XYZ file of C-alpha atoms in Angstrom:
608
model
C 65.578 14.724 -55.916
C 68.116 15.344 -53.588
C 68.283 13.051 -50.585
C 69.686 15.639 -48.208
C 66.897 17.775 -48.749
C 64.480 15.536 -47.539
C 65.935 15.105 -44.060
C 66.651 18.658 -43.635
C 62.605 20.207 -44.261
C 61.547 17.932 -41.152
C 64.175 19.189 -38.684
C 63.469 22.660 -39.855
C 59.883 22.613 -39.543
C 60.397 21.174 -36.328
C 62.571 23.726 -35.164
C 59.849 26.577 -36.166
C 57.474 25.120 -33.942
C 59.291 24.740 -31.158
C 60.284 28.374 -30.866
C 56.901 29.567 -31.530
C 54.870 27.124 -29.999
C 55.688 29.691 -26.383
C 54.686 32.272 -27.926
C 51.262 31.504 -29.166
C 48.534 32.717 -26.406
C 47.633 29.975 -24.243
C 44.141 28.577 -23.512
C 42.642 28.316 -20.018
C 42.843 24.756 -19.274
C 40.049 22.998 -17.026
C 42.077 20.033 -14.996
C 38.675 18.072 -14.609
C 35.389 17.554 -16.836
C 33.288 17.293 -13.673
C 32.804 19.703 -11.175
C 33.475 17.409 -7.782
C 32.443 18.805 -4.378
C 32.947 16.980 -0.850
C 30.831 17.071 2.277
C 30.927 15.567 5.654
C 28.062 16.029 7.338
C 28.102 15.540 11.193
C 24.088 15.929 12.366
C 23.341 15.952 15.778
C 20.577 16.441 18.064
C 20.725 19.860 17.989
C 21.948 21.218 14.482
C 23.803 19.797 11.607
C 27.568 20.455 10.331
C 28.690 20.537 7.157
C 31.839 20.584 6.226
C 32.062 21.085 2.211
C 35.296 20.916 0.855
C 35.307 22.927 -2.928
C 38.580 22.876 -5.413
C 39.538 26.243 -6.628
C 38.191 24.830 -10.098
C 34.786 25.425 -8.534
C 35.525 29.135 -7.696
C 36.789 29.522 -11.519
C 33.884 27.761 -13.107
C 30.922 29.625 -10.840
C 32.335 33.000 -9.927
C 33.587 34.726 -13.023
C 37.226 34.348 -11.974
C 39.483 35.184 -15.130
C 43.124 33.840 -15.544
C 46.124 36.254 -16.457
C 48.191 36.576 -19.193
C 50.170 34.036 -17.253
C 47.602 31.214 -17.303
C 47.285 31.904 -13.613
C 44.198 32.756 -11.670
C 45.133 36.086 -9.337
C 45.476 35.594 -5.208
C 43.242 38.639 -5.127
C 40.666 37.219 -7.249
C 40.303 33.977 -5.496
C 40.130 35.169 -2.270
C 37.237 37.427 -3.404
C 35.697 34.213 -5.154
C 36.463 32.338 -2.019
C 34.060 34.628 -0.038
C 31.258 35.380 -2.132
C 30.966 31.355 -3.332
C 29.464 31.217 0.324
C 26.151 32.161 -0.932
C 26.734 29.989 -3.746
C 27.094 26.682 -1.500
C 24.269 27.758 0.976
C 21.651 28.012 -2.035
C 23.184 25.278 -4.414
C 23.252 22.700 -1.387
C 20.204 22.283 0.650
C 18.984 20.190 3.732
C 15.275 19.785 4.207
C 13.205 18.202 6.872
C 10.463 15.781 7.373
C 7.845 18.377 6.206
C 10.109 19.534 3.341
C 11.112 22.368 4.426
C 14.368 23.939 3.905
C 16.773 24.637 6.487
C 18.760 27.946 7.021
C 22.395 27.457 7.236
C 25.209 29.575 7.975
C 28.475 29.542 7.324
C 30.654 29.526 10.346
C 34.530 29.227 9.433
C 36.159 28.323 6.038
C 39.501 26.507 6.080
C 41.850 28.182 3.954
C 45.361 27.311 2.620
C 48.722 28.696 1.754
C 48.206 30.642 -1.210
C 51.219 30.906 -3.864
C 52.261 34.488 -4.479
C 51.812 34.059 -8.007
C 48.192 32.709 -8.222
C 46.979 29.225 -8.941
C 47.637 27.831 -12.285
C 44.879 26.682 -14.127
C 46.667 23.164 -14.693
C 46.955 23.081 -10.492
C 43.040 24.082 -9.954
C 41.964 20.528 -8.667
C 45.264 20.815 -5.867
C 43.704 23.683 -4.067
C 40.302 23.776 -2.116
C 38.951 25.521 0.514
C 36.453 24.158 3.076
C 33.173 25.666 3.988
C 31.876 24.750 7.510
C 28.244 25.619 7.758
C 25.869 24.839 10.579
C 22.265 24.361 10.492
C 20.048 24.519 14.238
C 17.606 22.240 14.892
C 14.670 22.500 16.984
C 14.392 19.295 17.746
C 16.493 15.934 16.519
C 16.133 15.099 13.222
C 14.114 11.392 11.982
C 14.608 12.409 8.242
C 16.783 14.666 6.500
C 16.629 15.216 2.485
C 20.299 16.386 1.052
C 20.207 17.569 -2.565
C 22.487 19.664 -4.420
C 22.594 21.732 -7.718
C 26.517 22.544 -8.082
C 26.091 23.168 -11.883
C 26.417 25.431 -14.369
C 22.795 25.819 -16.208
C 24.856 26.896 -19.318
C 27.704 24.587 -19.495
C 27.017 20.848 -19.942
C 29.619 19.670 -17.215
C 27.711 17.138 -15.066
C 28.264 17.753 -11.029
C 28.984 15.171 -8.200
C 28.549 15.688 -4.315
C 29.923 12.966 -2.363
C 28.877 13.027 0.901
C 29.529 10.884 4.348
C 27.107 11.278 6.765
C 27.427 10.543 10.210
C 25.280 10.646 13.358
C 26.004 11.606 16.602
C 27.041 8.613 18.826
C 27.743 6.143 15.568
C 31.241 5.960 13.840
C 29.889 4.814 11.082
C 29.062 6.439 8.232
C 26.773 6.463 5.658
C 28.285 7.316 2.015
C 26.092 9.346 -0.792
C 26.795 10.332 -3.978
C 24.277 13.249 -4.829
C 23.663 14.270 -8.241
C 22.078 17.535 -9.270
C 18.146 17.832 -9.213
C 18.360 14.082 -7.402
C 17.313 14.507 -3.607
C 18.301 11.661 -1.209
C 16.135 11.093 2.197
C 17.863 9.713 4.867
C 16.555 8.204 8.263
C 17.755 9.029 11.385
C 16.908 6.797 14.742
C 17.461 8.942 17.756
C 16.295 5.740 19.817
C 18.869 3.208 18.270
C 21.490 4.614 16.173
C 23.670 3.180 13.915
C 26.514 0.779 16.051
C 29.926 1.438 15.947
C 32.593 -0.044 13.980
C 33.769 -2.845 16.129
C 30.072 -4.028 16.597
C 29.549 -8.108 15.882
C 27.785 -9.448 12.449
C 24.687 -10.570 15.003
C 24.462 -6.982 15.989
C 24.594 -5.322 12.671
C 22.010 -7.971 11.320
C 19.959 -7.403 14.534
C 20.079 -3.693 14.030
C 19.261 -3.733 10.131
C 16.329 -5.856 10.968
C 14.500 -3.836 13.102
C 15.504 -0.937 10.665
C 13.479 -2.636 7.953
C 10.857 -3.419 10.610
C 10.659 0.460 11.295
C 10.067 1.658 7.785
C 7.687 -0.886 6.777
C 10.416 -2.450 4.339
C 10.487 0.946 2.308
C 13.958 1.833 3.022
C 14.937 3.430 -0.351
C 13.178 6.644 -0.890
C 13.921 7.021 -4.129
C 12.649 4.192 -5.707
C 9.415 3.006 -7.165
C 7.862 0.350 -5.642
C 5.678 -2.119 -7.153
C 2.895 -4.776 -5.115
C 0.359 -7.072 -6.900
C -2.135 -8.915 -4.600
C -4.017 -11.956 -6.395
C -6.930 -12.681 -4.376
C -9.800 -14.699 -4.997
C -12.300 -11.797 -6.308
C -9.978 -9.404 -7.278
C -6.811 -8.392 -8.525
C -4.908 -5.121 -7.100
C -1.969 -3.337 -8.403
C -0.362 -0.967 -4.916
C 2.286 1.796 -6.839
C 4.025 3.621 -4.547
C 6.515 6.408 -6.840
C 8.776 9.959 -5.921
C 6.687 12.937 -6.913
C 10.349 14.233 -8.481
C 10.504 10.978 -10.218
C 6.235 11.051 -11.791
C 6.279 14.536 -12.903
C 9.051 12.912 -15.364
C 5.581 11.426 -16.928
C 2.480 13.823 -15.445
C 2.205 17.132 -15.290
C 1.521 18.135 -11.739
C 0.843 22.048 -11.549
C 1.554 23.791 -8.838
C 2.482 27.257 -7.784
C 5.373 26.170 -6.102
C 7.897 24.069 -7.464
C 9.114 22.852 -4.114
C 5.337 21.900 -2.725
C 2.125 20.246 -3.528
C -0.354 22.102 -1.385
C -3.809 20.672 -0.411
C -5.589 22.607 -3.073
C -3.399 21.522 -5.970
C -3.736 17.700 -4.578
C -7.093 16.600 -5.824
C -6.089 17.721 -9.726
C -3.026 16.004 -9.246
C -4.681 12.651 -8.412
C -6.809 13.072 -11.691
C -3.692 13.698 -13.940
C -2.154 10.200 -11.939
C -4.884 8.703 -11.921
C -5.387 9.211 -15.949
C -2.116 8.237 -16.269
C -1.947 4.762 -14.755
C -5.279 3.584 -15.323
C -4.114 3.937 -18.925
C -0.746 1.629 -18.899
C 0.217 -1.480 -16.943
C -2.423 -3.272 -18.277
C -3.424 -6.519 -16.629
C -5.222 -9.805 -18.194
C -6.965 -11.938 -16.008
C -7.884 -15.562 -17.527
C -6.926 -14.348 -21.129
C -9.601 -11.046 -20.356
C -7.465 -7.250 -20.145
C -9.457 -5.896 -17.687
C -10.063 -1.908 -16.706
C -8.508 -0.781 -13.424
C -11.041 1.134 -10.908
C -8.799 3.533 -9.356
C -9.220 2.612 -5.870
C -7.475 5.513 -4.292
C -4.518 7.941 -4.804
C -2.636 9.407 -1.716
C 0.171 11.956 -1.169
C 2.622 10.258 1.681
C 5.216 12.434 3.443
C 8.479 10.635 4.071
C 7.696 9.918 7.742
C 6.872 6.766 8.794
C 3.769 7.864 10.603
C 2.488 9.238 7.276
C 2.845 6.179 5.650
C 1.641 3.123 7.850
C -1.611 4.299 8.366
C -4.008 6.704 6.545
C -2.532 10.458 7.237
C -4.634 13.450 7.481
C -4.060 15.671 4.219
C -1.696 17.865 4.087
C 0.960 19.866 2.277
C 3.766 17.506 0.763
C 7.637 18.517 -0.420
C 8.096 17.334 -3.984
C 12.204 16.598 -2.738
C 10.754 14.026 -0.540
C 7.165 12.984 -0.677
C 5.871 10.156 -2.726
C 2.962 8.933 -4.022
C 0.630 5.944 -3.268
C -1.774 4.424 -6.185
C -4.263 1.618 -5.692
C -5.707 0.237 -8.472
C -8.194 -2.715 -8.443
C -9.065 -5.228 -11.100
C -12.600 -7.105 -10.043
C -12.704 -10.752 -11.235
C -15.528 -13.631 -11.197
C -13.883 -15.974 -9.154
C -10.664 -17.518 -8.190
C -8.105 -16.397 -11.275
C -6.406 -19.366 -12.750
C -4.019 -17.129 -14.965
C -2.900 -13.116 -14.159
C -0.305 -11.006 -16.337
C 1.087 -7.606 -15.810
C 2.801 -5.887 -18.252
C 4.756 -3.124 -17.066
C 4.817 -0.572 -20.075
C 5.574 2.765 -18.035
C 9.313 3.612 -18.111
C 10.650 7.430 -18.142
C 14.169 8.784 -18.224
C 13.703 8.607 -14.338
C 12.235 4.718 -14.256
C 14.585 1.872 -15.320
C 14.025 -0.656 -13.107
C 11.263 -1.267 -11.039
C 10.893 -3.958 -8.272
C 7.778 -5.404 -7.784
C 6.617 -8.011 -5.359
C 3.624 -10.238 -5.603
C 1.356 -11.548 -2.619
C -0.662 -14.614 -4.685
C -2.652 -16.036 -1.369
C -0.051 -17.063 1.041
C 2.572 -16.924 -1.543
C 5.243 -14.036 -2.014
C 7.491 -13.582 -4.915
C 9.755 -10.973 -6.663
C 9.991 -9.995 -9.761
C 12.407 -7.181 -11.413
C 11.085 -5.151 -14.392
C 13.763 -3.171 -16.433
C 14.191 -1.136 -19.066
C 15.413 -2.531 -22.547
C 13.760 -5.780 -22.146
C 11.800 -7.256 -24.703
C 8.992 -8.748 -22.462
C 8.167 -6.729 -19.169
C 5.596 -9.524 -18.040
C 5.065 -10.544 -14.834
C 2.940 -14.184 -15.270
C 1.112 -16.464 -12.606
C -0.494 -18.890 -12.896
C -2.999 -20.825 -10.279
C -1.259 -23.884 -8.644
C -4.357 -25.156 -8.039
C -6.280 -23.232 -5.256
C -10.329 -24.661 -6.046
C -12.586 -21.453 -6.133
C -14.500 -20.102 -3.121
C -17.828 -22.522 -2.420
C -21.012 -20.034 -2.958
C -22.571 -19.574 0.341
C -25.422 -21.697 0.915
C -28.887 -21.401 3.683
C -28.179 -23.047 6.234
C -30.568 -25.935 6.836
C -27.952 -28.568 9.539
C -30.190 -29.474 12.619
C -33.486 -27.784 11.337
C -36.265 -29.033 13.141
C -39.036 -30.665 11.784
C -42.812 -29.738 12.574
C -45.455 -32.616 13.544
C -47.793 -32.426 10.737
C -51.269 -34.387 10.005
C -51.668 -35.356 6.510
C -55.260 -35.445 4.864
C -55.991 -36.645 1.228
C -58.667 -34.332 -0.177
C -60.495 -37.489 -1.733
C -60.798 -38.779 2.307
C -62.255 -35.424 3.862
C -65.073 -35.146 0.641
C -65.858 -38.565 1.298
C -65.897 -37.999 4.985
C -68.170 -35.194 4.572
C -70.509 -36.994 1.939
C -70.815 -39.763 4.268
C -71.848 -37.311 7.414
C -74.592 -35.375 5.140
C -75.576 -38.898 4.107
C -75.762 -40.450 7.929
C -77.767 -37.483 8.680
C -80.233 -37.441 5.650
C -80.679 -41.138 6.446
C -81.816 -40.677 10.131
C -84.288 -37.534 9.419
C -85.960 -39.594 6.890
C -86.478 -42.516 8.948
C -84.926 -44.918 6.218
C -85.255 -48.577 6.898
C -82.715 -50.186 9.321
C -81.095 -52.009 6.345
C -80.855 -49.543 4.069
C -78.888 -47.408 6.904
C -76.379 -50.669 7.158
C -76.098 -50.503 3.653
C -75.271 -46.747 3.587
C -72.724 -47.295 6.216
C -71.139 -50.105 3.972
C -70.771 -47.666 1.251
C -69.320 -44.899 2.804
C -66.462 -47.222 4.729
C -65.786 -48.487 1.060
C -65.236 -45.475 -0.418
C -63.827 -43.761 2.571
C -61.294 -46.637 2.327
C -60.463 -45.652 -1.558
C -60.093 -42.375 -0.867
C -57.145 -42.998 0.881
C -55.005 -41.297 -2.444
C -54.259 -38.240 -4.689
C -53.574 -35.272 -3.516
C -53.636 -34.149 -0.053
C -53.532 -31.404 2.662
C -51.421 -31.114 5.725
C -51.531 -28.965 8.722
C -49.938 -29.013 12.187
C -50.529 -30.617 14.940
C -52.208 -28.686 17.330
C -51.706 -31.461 19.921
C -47.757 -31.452 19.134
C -45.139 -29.732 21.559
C -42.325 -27.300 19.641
C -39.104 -29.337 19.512
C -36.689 -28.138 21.683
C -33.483 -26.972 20.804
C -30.311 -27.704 22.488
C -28.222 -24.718 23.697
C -25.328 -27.169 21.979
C -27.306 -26.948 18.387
C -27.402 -23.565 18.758
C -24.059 -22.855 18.976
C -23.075 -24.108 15.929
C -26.212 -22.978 14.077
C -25.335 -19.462 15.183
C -21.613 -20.032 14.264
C -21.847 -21.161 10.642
C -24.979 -18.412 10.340
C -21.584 -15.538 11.394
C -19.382 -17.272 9.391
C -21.821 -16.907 6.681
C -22.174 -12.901 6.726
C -19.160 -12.275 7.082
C -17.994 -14.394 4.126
C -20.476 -12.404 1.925
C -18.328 -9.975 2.323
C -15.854 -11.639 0.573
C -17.201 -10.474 -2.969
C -16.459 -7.260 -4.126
C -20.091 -6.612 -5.864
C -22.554 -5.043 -3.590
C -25.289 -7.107 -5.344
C -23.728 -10.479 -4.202
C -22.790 -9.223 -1.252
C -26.891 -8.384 -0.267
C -27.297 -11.952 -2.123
C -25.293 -13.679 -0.009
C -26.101 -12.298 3.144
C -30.066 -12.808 2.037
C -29.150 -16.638 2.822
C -28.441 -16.374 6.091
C -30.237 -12.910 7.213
C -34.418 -12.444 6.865
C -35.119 -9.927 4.283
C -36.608 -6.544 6.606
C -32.830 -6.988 8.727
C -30.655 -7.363 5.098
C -29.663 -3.763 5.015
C -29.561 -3.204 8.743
C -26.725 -5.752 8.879
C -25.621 -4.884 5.614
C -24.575 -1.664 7.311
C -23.408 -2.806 10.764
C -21.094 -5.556 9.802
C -19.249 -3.056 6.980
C -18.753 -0.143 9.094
C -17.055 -2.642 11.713
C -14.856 -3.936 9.309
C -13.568 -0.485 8.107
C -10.244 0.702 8.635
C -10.010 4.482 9.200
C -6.584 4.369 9.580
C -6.479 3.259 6.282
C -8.758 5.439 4.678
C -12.292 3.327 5.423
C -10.763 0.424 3.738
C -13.105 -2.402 4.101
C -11.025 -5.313 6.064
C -10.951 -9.251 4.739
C -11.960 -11.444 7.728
C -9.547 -13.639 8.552
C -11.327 -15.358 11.326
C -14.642 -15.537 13.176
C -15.099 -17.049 16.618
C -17.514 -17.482 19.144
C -16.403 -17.231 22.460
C -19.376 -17.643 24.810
C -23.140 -18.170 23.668
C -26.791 -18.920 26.061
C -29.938 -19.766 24.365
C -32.566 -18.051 26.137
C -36.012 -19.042 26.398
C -37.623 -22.106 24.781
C -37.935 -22.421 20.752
C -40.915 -21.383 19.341
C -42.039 -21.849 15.626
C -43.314 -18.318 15.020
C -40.656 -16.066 16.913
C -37.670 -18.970 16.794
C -35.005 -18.938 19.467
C -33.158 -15.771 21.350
C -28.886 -16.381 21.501
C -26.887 -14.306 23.801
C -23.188 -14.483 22.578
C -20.010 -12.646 21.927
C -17.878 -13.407 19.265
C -14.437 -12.731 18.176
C -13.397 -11.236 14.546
C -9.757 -10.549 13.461
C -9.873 -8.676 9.866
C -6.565 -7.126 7.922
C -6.151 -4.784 5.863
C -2.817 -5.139 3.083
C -1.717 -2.296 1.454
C 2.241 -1.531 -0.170
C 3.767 -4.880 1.238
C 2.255 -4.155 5.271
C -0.384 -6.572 7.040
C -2.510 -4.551 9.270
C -4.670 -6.414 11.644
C -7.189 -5.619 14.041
C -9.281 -8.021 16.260
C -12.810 -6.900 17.425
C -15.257 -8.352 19.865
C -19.093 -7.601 19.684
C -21.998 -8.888 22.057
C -25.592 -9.328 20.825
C -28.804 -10.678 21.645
C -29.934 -12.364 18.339
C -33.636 -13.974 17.066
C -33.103 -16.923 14.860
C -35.865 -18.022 13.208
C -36.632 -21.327 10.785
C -37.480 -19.164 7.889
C -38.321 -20.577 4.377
C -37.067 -24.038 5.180
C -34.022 -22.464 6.746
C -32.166 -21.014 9.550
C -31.964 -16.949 9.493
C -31.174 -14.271 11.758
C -34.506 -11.919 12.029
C -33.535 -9.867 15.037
C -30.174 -8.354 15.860
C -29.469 -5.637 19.041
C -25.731 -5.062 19.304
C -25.032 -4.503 23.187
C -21.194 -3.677 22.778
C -18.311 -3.441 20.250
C -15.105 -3.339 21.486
C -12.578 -2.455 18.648
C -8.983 -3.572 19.040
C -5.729 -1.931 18.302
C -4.882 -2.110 15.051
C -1.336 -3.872 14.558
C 1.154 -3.268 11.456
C 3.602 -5.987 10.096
C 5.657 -6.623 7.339
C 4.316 -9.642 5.123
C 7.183 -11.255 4.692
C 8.745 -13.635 1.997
């Protein structure tokens, strides 16, 4: 074969395909996979500016705009894309407010630049943009504000990013978002204490961030899930708090419209939430997996008033609202060993943080995604179960009593009948002495086996110090309101029937439960923390059948724990009480409340 030949094919092919290479038709050419948009938002007391800066690409990809037989998209054409992309960037990007509701913006100027008299060439469509300024009124300043943004094409798979630096009026510091499409993002704004400027100290930014945290309960990411376990000595609870946008990944929640949940649609909802998590996370207690009682199931707005204390019901926005799921596991005693096994991941859920409040103890715990074992363990360090509440028998007085053997008074009463036979029949005087010698014998062996006892009617009552009855009155408080330490209504009547006589059990039953509910957090039942008596005057002397009267007032600070927040109320009550030494054992048997004074109820973060 001829060597010259070989080299010669190459150069001519090559030669081909470089003069036809311009003349074969060109292909539009997109200069970025992912359609980038740009927003500074500027929100002030009084309305919000946006400034959204959009490449030409955008115009090409969402408005129809077709290149020439140039490769070059038309001045005419853009321009007409430029204006009618306005109604494009008002519906695609949207500001809602603490209700959820969406704000109207307008678009107030748009920043153009110098077009080339040929067109834009579709290898130069990321060097052009154009930027929309659009305003938004307020009625009043802003606390939350939820930015999302759907700058995609529902056809096309090119994914969408919206980077966005917010900044509030009388800060220069910004806050930096990236939004993605269908992924809202809720941000706070403190009209009281904004965010410092830039040449603020370390001690100031720490100081500020603090009281931030302090201000939204420690729930300062909105779209997160938040997991809390509390270990407690009868029970077990599991506090989820989860995005709407981010459960409907898992439950169906109908609704008419996609952007709400009204009131009417709410109670279905919990059902289809509550199926849903009753049914995974399961939880073993002491080697046992025990069912969860779905305690309650609430709908929170993203304000903060809406979530520290129990909200009235309302309407919710799915962009921002979240919701809150309490689920209790009862147990025996004090648990010596508690697992949870997260097992409820989505395409929305990867990692969830969870923290746990064992007694006085606080620890974190990360569960993600991919891992083989999502187990949280604990195990008891040694905390000795609850002692069972007992009667209460310290400084019980004991009653003067006569003791007679039933041998003694038949003997007693044989010898009378005999003494009196004796002198009607005129017996002989030695035969009387002899009588009289019997009966003190057997009188004297009588003196055995059973016997009878009664009081002594000649006895005074003993008298009981007003010292004594202080502290029988204080352990018989501390008492009831330990009984309501069990979560079973049976052992809570049980243990209150050691301490309360049985006609007042449900009487106090009632009283002492309705002053340890919450309202503001949906009736909750409060855990006593403390019980104190603060002044106390026995009345009157003791008497065995009606006991003593106490005049007191007492002290009694109860909380109330719910999604990582301590909420604590103390309350003071005076009463006139009857105790009575009932059945071998101090018990309350009369009870008139004269006052309840309810305190305010304070919210804190538990902290680790």
């Amino acid at each position: 074969m001829n060597s010259n030949h070989d080299t010669t094919l190459p150069k001519v092919v090559f030669l081909i395909l470089v003069f036809l290479i311009p003349l074969a038709p060109r292909a539009p050419a997109i200069a970025h996979p992912i359609s980038l948009t740009e927003a500074r938002v500027l929100v002030q007391r009084e309305k919000i500016t946006v400034k959204l800066s959009v490449f030409v690409e955008d115009l090409f990809l969402f408005q129809g705009i077709e290149p020439n037989k140039d490769n070059f998209l038309p001045p005419k054409a853009i321009l007409e894309g430029r204006t009618k992309h306005q109604a494009f960037l008002l519906e695609r990007f949207t500001i809602r407010d603490v209700e959820g509701i969406l704000l109207s913006g307008k678009v107030v100027k748009i920043k153009d630049f110098e077009m080339p008299e040929q067109g834009i060439g579709m290898g130069e469509l990321m060097d052009f943009s154009y930027t929309y300024d659009i305003e938004y009124p307020l009625e009043a300043p802003a606390d939350y504000l939820t930015f999302s943004q759907r700058m995609v094409d529902e056809t096309a798979g090119l994914p969408a990013e919206t980077r966005m630096e917010v900044l509030q009026a009388g800060s220069d510091t910004p806050i930096y978002v990236t939004l993605f499409p269908e992924t809202p993002e809720t941000l706070p704004f403190d009209w009281s204490r904004p965010p410092l400027t830039s040449d603020a100290s370390e001690a100031e930014w720490d100081s500020w961030y603090e009281r931030r945290i302090e201000q939204e309960l420690g729930i300062t990411n909105y779209s997160s899930v938040y997991s809390f376990l509390y270990i407690e000595d009868y029970e077990v609870r599991h506090e989820i708090l989860i995005p709407l946008l981010t459960l409907q990944s898992s439950v169906y929640i109908p609704r008419r419209d996609e952007a709400f949940l009204d009131l009417d649609e709410q109670e279905e909802a919990r059902r289809q939430v509550g199926a849903f998590f009753a049914a995974g996370n399961p939880i073993v207690i002491d080697g046992v997996t025990v069912q969860p009682k779905v305690d309650r199931i609430d709908f929170y707005g993203v304000a903060l008033k809406d979530f520290a204390q129990q909200a009235p019901a309302k309407r919710v926005s799915m962009a921002n609202a979240r919701a809150g799921i309490i689920l209790s596991y009862s147990c025996k005693n004090t648990p010596n060993n508690v697992a949870l096994h997260w097992d409820q991941f989505n395409d929305d859920i990867w990692r969830i943080g969870s923290t746990v409040y064992a007694f006085d103890e606080v620890k974190k715990h990360v569960f993600r995604r991919g891992m083989e074992e999502n187990v949280y363990r604990w195990t008891n360090p040694g905390r000795p179960p609850l002692p069972p509440v007992e009667n209460v028998r310290q400084l019980l007085p004991q009653r003067e009593v006569i003791s007679v053997y039933w041998y003694t008074l038949v003997a007693l009463v044989i010898a009378l009948v005999t003494g009196i036979a004796l002198r009607m029949s005129s017996a002989s005087r030695q035969m009387r002495i002899s009588a009289f010698v019997i009966g003190l014998a057997v009188i004297a062996f009588s003196f055995r086996g059973p016997s009878m006892a009664f009081d002594d009617p000649l006895a005074k009552p003993p008298i009981v110090a007003e010292g004594d009855a202080r502290d029988i009155v204080e352990i018989l408080q501390q008492n009831i309101y330990r009984a309501f330490d069990y979560k079973d209504e049976d052992q809570v009547y049980d243990a209150l029937a050691k301490s309360v006589h049985g006609p007042l059990l449900e009487e106090i039953y009632l009283k002492v439960q309705n002053g340890l509910k919450m309202e503001e957090q949906g009736g909750a039942v409060s855990r006593v923390r403390r019980v104190e008596l603060v002044e106390g005057t026995i009345e009157g002397p003791f008497d065995w059948e009606t006991g003593f009267q106490f005049r007191c007032a007492w002290n009694v600070e109860g909380t109330v724990e719910h999604w990582g927040h301590i909420h604590t109320r103390t309350s003071q009550y005076r009463a006139v009480l009857r105790i009575q030494a009932d059945q071998n054992a101090w018990r309350i048997i009369e009870l008139d409340v004269l006052d309840e004074e309810r305190g305010i109820l304070k919210t804190n973060l538990r902290r680790l």
